[in-house]
């Protein structure tokens, strides 16, 4: 009985790994196709394709599309969640995107905290925003500690 359970577990693991390997290129392809649809302005197709992708850049694009009103039942809070998902996965341009949402909605202190955090990661849009608005740009200590 133990041998049968072990074989079943191994078979399940092998099948799962095979499916993952087979779908990984499809998910990457989904992002690439979504990016092409986004660039040509076919937003419904871009939403469909980006929603299938696990790439943090896809979540970022979904945030942009949500801001443009192109994602059904998705407001600015929903856009912020997409950006946060992207940022949590390490996509640095999502940090100032969230900060801009805060800034434009009157939450300036939260926005500047995020811009400063982005600048500490050496994120150019965050650094530019701070500098343009007369704020000190912090050293990229988080970036330097990371590399």
XYZ file of C-alpha atoms in Angstrom:
147
model
C 0.000 0.000 0.000
C 2.834 2.427 0.838
C 4.542 1.714 -2.492
C 1.326 2.469 -4.386
C 0.928 5.803 -2.522
C 4.540 6.673 -3.247
C 4.147 5.843 -6.955
C 0.973 7.898 -7.092
C 2.721 10.842 -5.453
C 5.671 10.581 -7.831
C 3.399 10.260 -10.863
C 1.405 13.281 -9.705
C 4.610 15.280 -9.200
C 5.968 14.319 -12.618
C 2.686 15.165 -14.365
C 2.448 18.479 -12.489
C 6.034 19.383 -13.363
C 5.429 18.471 -17.002
C 2.338 20.654 -17.138
C 4.241 23.532 -15.545
C 7.065 23.233 -18.059
C 4.593 23.061 -20.937
C 2.543 26.067 -19.755
C 5.442 28.354 -18.793
C 6.221 29.287 -22.420
C 2.495 29.793 -23.029
C 2.302 32.201 -20.084
C 5.345 34.102 -21.343
C 3.843 34.106 -24.815
C 0.606 35.406 -23.280
C 2.494 38.418 -21.907
C 4.288 39.085 -25.204
C 1.033 38.871 -27.160
C -0.647 41.064 -24.555
C 2.124 43.636 -24.902
C 1.637 43.736 -28.669
C -2.133 44.162 -28.211
C -1.483 46.938 -25.662
C 0.887 48.750 -28.024
C -1.627 48.714 -30.870
C -4.453 49.881 -28.575
C -6.428 46.629 -28.562
C -7.144 46.921 -24.852
C -9.787 44.179 -24.510
C -7.355 41.677 -26.038
C -4.516 43.017 -23.870
C -6.625 42.559 -20.728
C -7.499 39.009 -21.764
C -3.855 38.099 -22.378
C -2.293 39.937 -19.437
C -4.767 38.313 -17.055
C -3.301 34.925 -18.070
C 0.303 35.946 -17.428
C 2.181 35.497 -14.158
C 4.773 38.148 -15.061
C 4.877 41.203 -12.768
C 4.959 43.377 -15.888
C 1.517 41.992 -16.807
C 0.099 43.099 -13.447
C 1.643 46.524 -14.072
C -0.038 46.736 -17.483
C -3.330 45.663 -15.914
C -2.950 48.589 -13.494
C -2.411 50.949 -16.414
C -5.432 49.535 -18.216
C -7.537 49.823 -15.064
C -6.553 53.493 -14.765
C -7.752 53.993 -18.352
C -11.068 52.350 -17.496
C -10.356 49.352 -19.724
C -10.793 46.646 -17.068
C -14.407 45.835 -16.213
C -15.456 46.458 -12.607
C -12.057 47.893 -11.743
C -11.608 51.362 -10.225
C -8.477 53.202 -9.069
C -8.259 51.051 -5.932
C -8.270 48.013 -8.185
C -5.528 49.613 -10.310
C -3.504 50.194 -7.137
C -3.870 46.503 -6.243
C -2.527 45.496 -9.656
C 0.406 47.878 -9.190
C 1.020 46.544 -5.679
C 1.045 42.974 -6.997
C 3.600 44.027 -9.583
C 5.745 45.914 -7.049
C 5.615 43.034 -4.566
C 6.968 40.785 -7.326
C 9.925 43.137 -7.787
C 8.839 45.285 -10.738
C 10.188 48.673 -9.605
C 8.242 50.950 -12.021
C 5.088 49.953 -10.152
C 6.238 51.900 -7.062
C 5.894 55.389 -8.585
C 2.709 54.284 -10.355
C 1.091 53.672 -6.965
C 2.618 56.901 -5.641
C 1.063 58.898 -8.493
C -2.351 57.429 -7.667
C -1.927 58.590 -4.058
C -0.627 61.997 -5.161
C -3.488 62.615 -7.586
C -6.015 61.677 -4.911
C -4.670 64.143 -2.363
C -2.740 61.635 -0.269
C 0.508 63.523 -0.681
C 2.381 62.195 2.360
C 1.769 58.568 1.378
C 2.798 59.445 -2.175
C 6.075 61.019 -1.080
C 6.845 58.053 1.169
C 6.505 55.783 -1.863
C 8.539 58.094 -4.105
C 11.301 58.143 -1.475
C 11.112 54.354 -1.195
C 11.354 54.024 -4.992
C 14.323 56.395 -5.046
C 16.051 54.250 -2.438
C 15.700 51.404 -4.956
C 17.291 53.640 -7.614
C 13.998 53.851 -9.517
C 14.357 56.744 -12.028
C 10.742 58.005 -12.114
C 10.714 58.237 -8.313
C 14.003 60.116 -8.288
C 12.816 62.477 -11.030
C 9.538 63.231 -9.267
C 11.276 64.109 -6.016
C 13.907 66.247 -7.730
C 11.382 68.051 -9.945
C 9.269 68.925 -6.906
C 12.229 70.249 -4.908
C 12.619 67.342 -2.512
C 15.871 65.714 -1.526
C 16.504 62.481 -3.378
C 17.678 59.798 -0.968
C 20.706 57.683 -1.731
C 19.897 54.341 -3.370
C 20.850 52.430 -0.231
C 18.391 49.592 -0.827
C 19.648 49.170 -4.383
C 23.268 49.255 -3.266
C 22.612 46.691 -0.543
C 20.906 44.466 -3.122
C 23.699 44.437 -5.712
